[in-house]
Coordinates of C-alpha atoms in Angstrom, one line a residue:
Chain A
X18 CA 54.4 52.5 111.1
X19 CA 58.7 53.1 108.8
X20 CA 59.9 55.8 108.2
X21 CA 60.0 57.0 105.1
X22 CA 63.0 59.7 104.1
X23 CA 61.2 61.4 101.4
X24 CA 63.6 63.3 98.7
X25 CA 64.2 66.1 98.1
X26 CA 63.9 66.1 101.7
X27 CA 62.1 69.3 101.7
X28 CA 58.8 68.7 99.8
X29 CA 56.1 69.3 101.9
X30 CA 53.5 67.2 99.9
X31 CA 55.6 64.5 100.2
X32 CA 55.9 64.6 103.6
X33 CA 52.1 64.6 103.9
X34 CA 51.3 62.1 101.5
X35 CA 53.6 59.8 103.7
X36 CA 51.4 60.9 106.8
X37 CA 48.7 60.8 105.1
X38 CA 49.2 57.0 104.7
X39 CA 50.4 56.3 108.5
X40 CA 53.4 56.6 107.5
X41 CA 56.5 59.1 109.3
X42 CA 58.1 61.2 106.9
X43 CA 61.7 61.5 107.1
X44 CA 62.9 65.2 105.6
X45 CA 64.8 69.0 106.2
X46 CA 62.1 69.5 108.3
X47 CA 63.4 66.8 112.0
X48 CA 66.6 67.4 110.4
X49 CA 66.6 71.7 110.5
X50 CA 63.8 71.8 113.6
X51 CA 65.8 70.1 115.9
X52 CA 68.5 72.9 115.8
X53 CA 66.6 75.9 114.8
X54 CA 65.5 74.7 117.9
X55 CA 67.9 74.7 120.3
X56 CA 68.5 77.8 122.7
X57 CA 72.1 78.7 123.7
X58 CA 73.2 78.7 120.1
X59 CA 73.6 82.1 117.9
X60 CA 74.7 81.0 114.5
X61 CA 71.5 82.5 112.2
X62 CA 70.0 81.2 109.9
X63 CA 69.6 77.8 110.3
X64 CA 72.0 77.1 114.1
X65 CA 74.9 75.5 112.0
X66 CA 78.0 76.3 112.8
X67 CA 81.6 74.5 111.7
X68 CA 81.4 71.6 114.1
X69 CA 78.7 70.4 111.4
X70 CA 80.6 70.0 108.7
X71 CA 83.3 68.1 110.8
X72 CA 80.4 66.4 112.0
X73 CA 80.2 65.0 107.6
X74 CA 83.7 64.0 107.5
X75 CA 81.0 60.7 108.2
X76 CA 79.8 60.4 104.7
X77 CA 81.7 62.2 102.6
X78 CA 85.6 62.8 103.0
X79 CA 87.9 66.0 104.3
X80 CA 88.0 67.2 100.5
X81 CA 84.2 67.1 100.1
X82 CA 83.1 71.7 100.4
X83 CA 82.3 72.0 104.0
X84 CA 78.2 73.4 102.4
X85 CA 77.9 69.4 101.9
X86 CA 79.3 68.1 104.3
X87 CA 77.4 70.3 107.2
X88 CA 74.2 69.8 105.7
X89 CA 75.6 65.5 105.2
X90 CA 75.5 67.1 109.0
X91 CA 71.7 67.1 109.1
X92 CA 70.9 64.3 106.3
X93 CA 73.1 62.3 107.0
X94 CA 71.2 60.4 111.0
X95 CA 68.0 60.3 109.5
X96 CA 69.2 58.5 106.5
X97 CA 70.3 56.2 108.6
X98 CA 67.8 56.1 110.6
X99 CA 65.1 55.8 107.8
X100 CA 63.4 52.6 107.1
X101 CA 62.2 53.5 103.9
X102 CA 62.8 55.9 101.0
X103 CA 61.1 57.6 97.8
X104 CA 62.9 59.4 95.8
X105 CA 61.7 62.1 92.4
X106 CA 64.1 62.7 90.0
X107 CA 64.4 65.9 88.6
X108 CA 62.0 67.5 90.7
X109 CA 60.9 71.1 90.8
X110 CA 62.8 74.1 92.7
X111 CA 65.0 72.9 95.7
X112 CA 66.4 75.4 97.9
X113 CA 67.5 75.8 101.5
X114 CA 68.9 71.9 102.1
X115 CA 68.7 70.8 98.8
X116 CA 70.7 74.2 97.0
X117 CA 73.7 72.3 96.0
X118 CA 73.4 69.0 93.4
X119 CA 76.9 67.5 94.6
X120 CA 74.8 66.9 98.5
X121 CA 71.9 66.1 97.0
X122 CA 73.0 64.0 94.6
X123 CA 75.0 62.1 97.9
X124 CA 72.0 61.9 98.9
X125 CA 70.7 59.8 96.4
X126 CA 73.6 57.4 96.4
X127 CA 73.6 56.8 100.3
X128 CA 70.0 56.4 99.8
X129 CA 70.1 53.7 96.8
X130 CA 73.9 51.9 98.8
X131 CA 71.2 51.9 102.3
X132 CA 69.0 48.4 100.5
X133 CA 65.8 50.3 101.8
X134 CA 62.9 49.8 99.5
X135 CA 62.3 52.4 97.2
X136 CA 60.4 53.9 95.7
X137 CA 62.3 56.2 92.3
X138 CA 60.2 58.0 90.5
X139 CA 60.4 61.0 87.5
X140 CA 58.8 64.4 88.6
X141 CA 54.9 64.3 87.0
X142 CA 54.9 66.7 84.2
X143 CA 51.1 66.1 82.9
X144 CA 47.8 65.7 85.0
X145 CA 48.4 62.3 83.5
X146 CA 51.2 61.9 84.8
X147 CA 50.2 63.4 88.6
X148 CA 47.4 60.3 88.6
X149 CA 50.3 57.5 87.8
X150 CA 52.1 59.4 90.4
X151 CA 50.0 58.9 93.6
X152 CA 49.0 56.1 92.8
X153 CA 53.4 55.2 92.9
X154 CA 53.7 56.2 96.3
X155 CA 50.0 55.1 97.5
X156 CA 50.6 51.6 96.6
X157 CA 54.7 51.9 98.2
X158 CA 53.4 52.7 101.3
X159 CA 50.9 50.5 101.4
X160 CA 53.4 47.4 100.2
X161 CA 55.2 48.4 103.6
X162 CA 52.7 47.9 106.2
X163 CA 51.8 50.0 108.5
X164 CA 48.0 51.3 109.0
X165 CA 46.8 53.2 106.5
X166 CA 46.1 56.8 107.4
X167 CA 42.9 59.5 106.2
X168 CA 43.9 59.2 102.9
Chain B
X14 CA 76.6 108.7 111.4
X15 CA 76.5 107.3 108.1
X16 CA 74.5 105.6 106.6
X17 CA 74.7 100.7 106.5
X18 CA 76.2 99.6 103.8
X19 CA 74.1 97.7 102.0
X20 CA 75.8 94.3 100.9
X21 CA 74.0 92.1 98.6
X22 CA 74.9 88.4 99.7
X23 CA 74.4 86.1 96.9
X24 CA 76.1 82.9 97.9
X25 CA 75.3 78.3 98.0
X26 CA 77.1 77.3 101.5
X27 CA 77.8 79.4 104.7
X28 CA 74.7 78.4 106.3
X29 CA 75.7 74.9 105.7
X30 CA 79.3 75.9 106.6
X31 CA 78.8 77.5 109.5
X32 CA 80.2 80.2 108.4
X33 CA 77.4 82.5 107.8
X34 CA 77.7 84.3 110.9
X35 CA 81.1 84.7 110.8
X36 CA 80.3 86.9 107.5
X37 CA 78.0 89.0 108.7
X38 CA 79.7 89.5 111.9
X39 CA 82.7 91.0 109.1
X40 CA 79.9 93.3 108.1
X41 CA 78.6 94.2 111.4
X42 CA 82.3 95.4 112.2
X43 CA 82.4 98.4 109.3
X44 CA 79.6 99.2 109.5
X45 CA 77.2 97.1 107.2
X46 CA 75.2 95.0 106.6
X47 CA 74.6 91.8 104.5
X48 CA 71.1 90.4 102.9
X49 CA 70.1 88.5 100.4
X50 CA 68.6 89.9 98.2
X51 CA 64.4 88.8 97.5
X52 CA 62.7 87.2 93.7
X53 CA 60.2 85.7 92.5
X54 CA 60.9 81.7 91.2
X55 CA 60.0 83.2 88.1
X56 CA 62.9 84.9 88.2
X57 CA 64.6 82.6 88.7
X58 CA 63.5 80.1 86.1
X59 CA 63.9 83.3 84.1
X60 CA 67.3 84.2 85.0
X61 CA 69.2 80.9 85.2
X62 CA 68.3 80.2 81.8
X63 CA 68.6 83.8 80.6
X64 CA 72.0 84.3 81.5
X65 CA 72.9 80.3 80.0
X66 CA 75.1 78.1 82.5
X67 CA 73.2 75.5 82.9
X68 CA 74.2 74.3 86.2
X69 CA 72.9 71.8 88.2
X70 CA 73.0 73.1 92.3
X71 CA 69.6 75.4 92.7
X72 CA 71.4 77.8 94.9
X73 CA 73.6 78.4 92.3
X74 CA 71.3 78.7 90.1
X75 CA 69.0 81.3 92.9
X76 CA 72.7 83.6 92.1
X77 CA 72.3 83.3 89.0
X78 CA 69.0 84.6 89.0
X79 CA 70.1 87.3 92.2
X80 CA 73.0 88.6 89.8
X81 CA 70.7 89.3 87.5
X82 CA 68.4 91.4 89.5
X83 CA 70.7 93.6 91.1
X84 CA 72.6 94.2 87.5
X85 CA 69.1 95.2 85.8
X86 CA 68.5 97.5 89.4
X87 CA 65.9 95.7 90.7
X88 CA 67.5 94.8 94.0
X89 CA 68.8 97.8 96.1
X90 CA 72.4 97.2 96.9
X91 CA 75.2 99.6 97.8
X92 CA 77.9 96.2 96.7
X93 CA 77.9 92.2 96.5
X94 CA 79.6 89.3 98.5
X95 CA 80.0 86.5 95.9
X96 CA 80.8 83.0 98.2
X97 CA 80.6 79.6 97.8
X98 CA 82.2 76.8 98.4
X99 CA 85.9 76.2 98.8
X100 CA 86.5 72.9 96.2
X101 CA 83.2 72.8 94.8
X102 CA 83.8 73.1 91.1
X103 CA 80.4 73.5 89.4
X104 CA 80.2 77.0 92.3
X105 CA 83.2 78.5 91.1
X106 CA 82.4 79.1 87.7
X107 CA 79.3 80.5 88.9
X108 CA 81.5 82.4 91.2
X109 CA 83.6 83.7 88.7
X110 CA 81.6 84.6 86.4
X111 CA 79.5 86.3 88.4
X112 CA 82.2 88.7 89.2
X113 CA 82.8 89.0 86.3
X114 CA 79.3 90.2 84.5
X115 CA 78.4 92.3 87.9
X116 CA 81.6 93.9 87.6
X117 CA 80.6 94.4 83.5
X118 CA 77.3 95.2 83.8
X119 CA 77.2 97.6 86.5
X120 CA 79.3 99.9 89.3
X121 CA 78.9 97.5 92.0
X122 CA 81.9 97.0 93.8
X123 CA 82.5 93.2 94.6
X124 CA 84.6 90.5 96.0
X125 CA 84.6 86.9 95.6
X126 CA 85.1 84.6 98.3
X127 CA 86.1 80.9 98.7
X128 CA 85.4 79.7 102.0
X129 CA 85.5 76.7 104.2
X130 CA 84.4 76.1 107.7
X131 CA 87.4 77.1 108.8
X132 CA 86.5 81.0 107.6
X133 CA 86.0 83.7 110.0
X134 CA 84.8 87.4 110.8
X135 CA 88.7 88.3 110.8
X136 CA 89.8 87.2 107.6
X137 CA 86.9 88.5 105.7
X138 CA 86.9 92.2 107.6
X139 CA 89.8 93.3 105.0
X140 CA 86.9 92.4 101.6
X141 CA 84.6 93.9 103.6
X142 CA 86.8 97.1 104.5
X143 CA 87.0 97.8 101.0
X144 CA 83.8 96.6 99.7
X145 CA 82.2 99.6 102.5
X146 CA 85.0 102.1 101.1
X147 CA 84.2 101.9 97.7
X148 CA 80.5 101.9 98.0
X149 CA 81.2 105.2 100.7
X150 CA 84.0 106.6 100.0
X151 CA 84.0 107.0 96.0
X152 CA 84.4 110.9 96.1
X153 CA 88.3 110.0 98.8
X154 CA 89.2 107.8 96.1
X155 CA 88.2 110.0 93.5
X156 CA 91.4 112.7 95.2
X157 CA 94.4 112.3 92.1
X158 CA 96.7 114.3 93.6
X159 CA 98.3 114.6 97.5
X160 CA 98.1 118.3 99.6
X161 CA 99.4 119.8 102.2
X162 CA 102.5 117.4 104.5
X163 CA 100.7 114.2 105.0
X164 CA 101.6 111.5 106.6
X165 CA 100.5 108.0 105.2
X166 CA 101.7 104.7 107.7
X167 CA 101.8 100.6 106.2
X168 CA 101.9 98.2 109.3
X169 CA 102.4 95.2 107.3
X170 CA 103.1 91.6 108.7
X171 CA 106.8 91.7 107.4
X172 CA 107.2 95.4 106.5
X173 CA 106.3 98.5 108.5
X174 CA 106.9 101.5 106.1
X175 CA 106.5 105.3 106.1
X176 CA 106.1 108.2 103.9
X177 CA 106.3 111.6 104.3
X178 CA 104.6 113.9 101.0
X179 CA 104.3 117.3 100.8
X180 CA 102.8 119.1 97.7
X181 CA 102.0 116.0 95.7
X182 CA 106.2 114.7 96.2
X183 CA 107.6 111.4 98.2
X184 CA 109.7 113.7 100.9
X185 CA 110.8 111.1 102.9
X186 CA 110.7 108.0 103.4
X187 CA 110.7 105.8 106.1
X188 CA 111.2 101.9 106.1
X189 CA 111.7 98.5 109.0
X190 CA 110.8 95.0 109.9
X191 CA 107.3 94.3 111.7
X192 CA 109.3 93.6 115.1
X193 CA 106.9 95.5 117.3
X194 CA 103.9 96.8 115.7
X195 CA 104.4 100.3 116.8
X196 CA 108.1 100.5 117.3
X197 CA 108.4 99.8 113.6
X198 CA 105.9 102.4 113.1
X199 CA 107.9 105.4 115.2
X200 CA 111.2 104.2 113.7
X201 CA 109.8 104.8 110.3
X202 CA 108.2 107.9 111.3
X203 CA 111.1 109.5 112.7
X204 CA 113.1 108.0 109.3
X205 CA 110.7 109.3 107.0
X206 CA 110.8 112.9 108.8
X207 CA 114.4 113.0 109.2
X208 CA 114.7 112.8 105.5
X209 CA 112.5 115.4 104.7
X210 CA 113.9 117.8 107.5
X211 CA 110.6 117.6 109.0
X212 CA 108.8 117.8 112.6
X213 CA 106.0 115.6 113.5
X214 CA 104.6 118.7 114.4
X215 CA 104.1 120.1 111.0
X216 CA 102.7 116.5 109.5
X217 CA 98.6 117.7 108.9
X218 CA 97.5 114.3 108.5
X219 CA 97.9 110.9 109.0
X220 CA 97.0 107.7 107.4
X221 CA 96.8 104.3 108.1
X222 CA 96.5 100.9 106.6
X223 CA 97.7 97.0 106.4
X224 CA 97.4 94.9 109.5
X225 CA 98.8 97.4 111.9
X226 CA 96.7 99.7 110.9
X227 CA 94.0 100.4 114.1
X228 CA 96.5 99.8 116.4
X229 CA 99.5 102.4 114.6
X230 CA 95.7 104.9 113.6
X231 CA 94.7 104.8 117.5
X232 CA 98.7 105.5 118.7
X233 CA 98.8 108.2 115.5
X234 CA 95.8 109.9 116.2
X235 CA 95.2 108.9 112.3
X236 CA 92.4 110.7 110.2
X237 CA 92.8 108.3 107.6
X238 CA 92.6 104.6 109.2
X239 CA 91.8 101.9 105.7
X240 CA 92.6 99.0 104.5
X241 CA 95.1 97.5 102.1
X242 CA 92.7 97.0 99.0
X243 CA 91.8 100.5 98.1
X244 CA 95.3 102.2 99.7
X245 CA 97.2 99.7 97.1
X246 CA 95.2 100.6 93.8
X247 CA 94.7 104.6 94.4
X248 CA 98.7 104.9 95.9
X249 CA 99.8 102.2 92.8
X250 CA 97.9 104.0 89.7
X251 CA 99.2 107.4 91.3
X252 CA 102.7 106.5 91.9
X253 CA 102.1 104.8 88.0
X254 CA 100.3 107.8 86.5
X255 CA 97.4 105.5 85.6
X256 CA 94.8 107.6 87.5
X257 CA 92.1 107.8 84.6
X258 CA 90.7 104.0 82.8
X259 CA 91.6 99.8 83.7
X260 CA 94.9 99.0 85.3
X261 CA 95.3 95.2 87.5
X262 CA 96.9 95.8 90.5
X263 CA 99.3 92.7 91.7
X264 CA 100.7 93.8 94.9
X265 CA 102.5 89.4 96.4
X266 CA 102.0 90.9 100.6
X267 CA 104.7 88.9 103.2
X268 CA 101.3 87.3 104.7
X269 CA 98.8 87.7 101.2
X270 CA 99.0 88.0 97.7
X271 CA 96.5 91.3 96.4
X272 CA 95.1 90.9 93.0
X273 CA 93.1 94.4 92.4
X274 CA 90.9 95.4 88.8
X275 CA 90.8 99.3 88.8
X276 CA 88.8 101.8 87.1
X277 CA 89.8 105.4 87.2
X278 CA 91.5 104.9 90.8
X279 CA 88.7 102.9 91.7
X280 CA 88.5 99.6 93.0
X281 CA 86.0 97.8 91.1
X282 CA 86.5 93.7 91.5
X283 CA 89.4 91.8 94.3
X284 CA 91.1 89.4 95.3
X285 CA 93.2 89.1 98.6
X286 CA 95.1 85.7 100.3
X287 CA 95.9 82.1 99.2
X288 CA 96.0 79.3 99.9
X289 CA 99.9 79.2 101.8
X290 CA 102.0 81.0 102.0
X291 CA 104.3 79.5 98.4
X292 CA 102.8 81.7 97.3
X293 CA 103.4 84.7 99.1
X294 CA 106.9 86.8 99.7
X295 CA 107.4 84.7 102.9
X296 CA 108.7 81.9 100.3
X297 CA 110.7 84.2 98.7
X298 CA 112.6 85.3 102.8
X299 CA 112.7 82.1 103.1
X300 CA 114.5 80.6 99.4
X301 CA 117.2 83.9 99.9
X302 CA 117.7 82.6 103.3
X303 CA 118.3 78.3 102.4
X304 CA 120.5 80.8 99.1
X305 CA 122.8 82.1 102.1
X306 CA 122.3 85.7 100.5
X307 CA 120.2 89.1 101.3
X308 CA 116.6 89.1 100.0
X309 CA 117.2 92.4 97.6
X310 CA 120.1 90.0 95.7
X311 CA 117.2 87.2 95.2
X312 CA 115.4 88.9 91.7
X313 CA 119.2 89.7 90.3
X314 CA 120.3 85.4 91.2
X315 CA 116.6 84.8 89.8
X316 CA 117.3 86.9 85.9
X317 CA 120.6 85.5 85.2
X318 CA 119.4 81.7 85.9
X319 CA 116.8 78.9 84.2
X320 CA 113.8 78.6 86.3
X321 CA 112.9 75.2 84.1
X322 CA 115.8 73.4 85.2
X323 CA 114.0 73.2 88.5
X324 CA 111.2 71.3 89.5
X325 CA 108.7 74.2 92.3
X326 CA 105.4 74.0 91.9
X327 CA 104.1 73.5 94.6
X328 CA 100.3 74.8 96.7
X329 CA 102.6 74.8 100.7
X330 CA 105.7 77.5 101.6
X331 CA 106.5 73.5 103.3
X332 CA 106.8 71.2 100.2
X333 CA 107.9 74.4 98.5
X334 CA 111.2 74.4 101.1
X335 CA 111.1 70.1 100.6
X336 CA 111.4 71.1 97.0
X337 CA 114.3 73.9 97.2
X338 CA 116.2 71.5 99.7
X339 CA 116.5 69.0 97.3
X340 CA 116.9 70.3 94.1
X341 CA 120.5 72.7 95.8
X342 CA 120.9 68.8 96.8
X343 CA 121.2 67.0 93.2
X344 CA 123.5 70.0 92.4
X345 CA 121.3 72.9 90.8
X346 CA 122.5 75.6 90.2
X347 CA 121.7 78.6 92.8
X348 CA 120.3 80.5 90.2
X349 CA 118.6 78.4 88.9
X350 CA 116.4 78.1 92.1
X351 CA 116.7 81.4 92.7
X352 CA 114.5 81.9 89.0
X353 CA 112.5 78.5 89.8
X354 CA 110.9 80.0 93.1
X355 CA 110.3 83.3 91.6
X356 CA 108.6 81.3 88.6
X357 CA 106.5 79.1 91.4
X358 CA 104.6 82.5 93.7
X359 CA 104.5 84.0 90.1
X360 CA 102.7 80.7 88.9
X361 CA 101.0 80.2 92.0
X362 CA 99.9 83.8 91.6
X363 CA 97.7 83.6 88.6
X364 CA 96.6 80.3 89.0
X365 CA 95.0 81.2 91.5
X366 CA 93.8 84.8 92.3
X367 CA 94.8 86.7 88.5
X368 CA 91.8 84.2 87.1
X369 CA 89.2 85.8 89.1
X370 CA 90.4 89.5 88.3
X371 CA 89.9 90.6 85.2
X372 CA 93.4 91.4 84.0
X373 CA 93.2 94.9 81.8
X374 CA 96.5 96.7 81.0
X375 CA 98.7 98.4 82.7
X376 CA 99.5 95.3 85.0
X377 CA 101.5 97.7 88.0
X378 CA 103.5 95.2 90.8
X379 CA 103.4 97.0 94.1
X380 CA 104.9 96.5 97.7
X381 CA 108.4 94.9 98.6
X382 CA 107.6 91.8 96.3
X383 CA 108.1 93.8 93.3
X384 CA 111.7 94.8 93.4
X385 CA 112.2 91.3 93.0
X386 CA 113.5 91.4 89.4
X387 CA 112.7 87.2 88.7
X388 CA 109.4 87.4 90.3
X389 CA 108.3 90.7 87.7
X390 CA 110.1 88.7 85.2
X391 CA 108.5 85.5 86.1
X392 CA 104.7 87.3 85.5
X393 CA 105.5 88.6 82.6
X394 CA 106.4 86.1 81.8
X395 CA 102.6 84.5 82.5
X396 CA 101.0 87.6 81.5
X397 CA 102.7 88.7 77.8
X398 CA 102.5 91.5 78.4
X399 CA 104.9 94.7 79.8
X400 CA 104.9 94.9 83.7
X401 CA 104.9 98.3 85.5
X402 CA 107.3 99.2 89.1
X403 CA 106.2 102.6 89.0
X404 CA 109.2 104.0 91.6
X405 CA 108.8 103.8 95.3
X406 CA 106.4 101.1 94.8
X407 CA 107.5 99.2 97.9
X408 CA 105.7 102.0 99.0
X409 CA 102.0 101.8 97.7
X410 CA 100.6 101.9 101.5
X411 CA 102.2 104.9 102.7
X412 CA 102.4 106.6 99.5
X413 CA 98.0 105.5 99.1
X414 CA 97.5 106.7 103.3
X415 CA 99.5 109.7 102.6
X416 CA 98.0 110.4 99.4
X417 CA 93.7 109.9 100.8
X418 CA 94.6 111.8 104.3
X419 CA 95.4 114.7 102.4
X420 CA 91.5 114.3 102.3
X421 CA 91.5 115.1 105.4
X422 CA 94.1 117.9 106.3
X423 CA 90.7 120.7 106.5
X424 CA 88.3 118.7 108.1
X425 CA 91.7 118.9 110.9

């Protein structure tokens, strides 16, 4: 089983596919879950405090908008933990944590720089593309090793 | 009990900057609530495509679609707060265009703000208060004449001002530096009453504004305690006799600046605060001190000089002072340094703040700094227009308070 970072990190379908093929998906759910389940914070809706943009300085300089650094405080540790990644380019709307285009560019750059196995795909626009899309992901995940799930 | 004012939030990033709580808290302090307008995914696609601004950030696309829903009346709101990260160029474009779009196509008061992770509820309070005042007190803001005998007190960061008004005339004024807030207020009230030949018992209603408004409001048992954005716009159009139609009010204060776009005496959009004191009256005070003159002499001195002979254009008061010291050390004329300081402040207000409101004539400059002739001249040059500085412009907050307070005479 390999830890696979998914982009868009909010994609439930991608997360499900990674899990079905026997790997561990790393995405928004993990990063956000930790924050919203932490008791004692009162910073709704995400329990993110002004400390996060400071932690985000590890991945983005102080000149970068605070929203980028706050988001990177969520994604940075996940990217460092990832052993492989799938990037879907031009995916349909991804709001929430994927709402900042500059953060999204930085996340993709970090993944490409990390040297981990990477699958870079266009978002499918037809049924035919969709089939090829799923096949490509399956092939990539199978190549990572580990046991295949109940796909 | 008044109904809670519903402020629609159009934003990108505050949740991730950890300041969403501060925004909600600031709204709560003025009995308002912020909410995110609910729209369908198809509205997002349609919204930003129709708007024509093809931004990359999905959250900004969402903000655009939400703005369209507000303007088209699909969402009920009393006011709009636009907030995006400071330093984001894409967000700055969206923020500005949405502010203009909402201002031109609806009567919702709107304020835009760029935040950092250090933004606090206290910083946002005056803006939220102004939004709710405009939404809640339109009838009060429509008042065009002062009635009876009223007192207005403006407790600013640098100076405290008081004005006594009687039957639509200013009959007494007081002006002192702000030291101890209550002591300064008591001093200016005494001065204003003395000039008016009246006693405190003659006063029928009191209004307070400025940073110390709550404290002095409590001390003087004021009927009206209101932030300076709405009070100053009202005072400005009253003194400049521009109560009908559009106007732009510029108030360069000791600590922060206000630029307000006014329609029929009611503020539509406004910005408050610069990036640093380099763009405030405080820098001019420091300049006067360094030149060894009184602040009242700075304006006339600046009018004799040529600002472009001295390089001075810094966002920061420390670096601005450094330019000033360097220029004097290199032998620049004091007149030129004074002119450069005025130009520097005017230019920064122009670049940082006036881009965020629609400049419509008449442009009225108010506050203590409007008496600095060189600053008014520099602003006029930048805006390519004749700036109106009404009589008593330095008492603007006190005049606005006294005027609006007369709405409470009958309730007393």
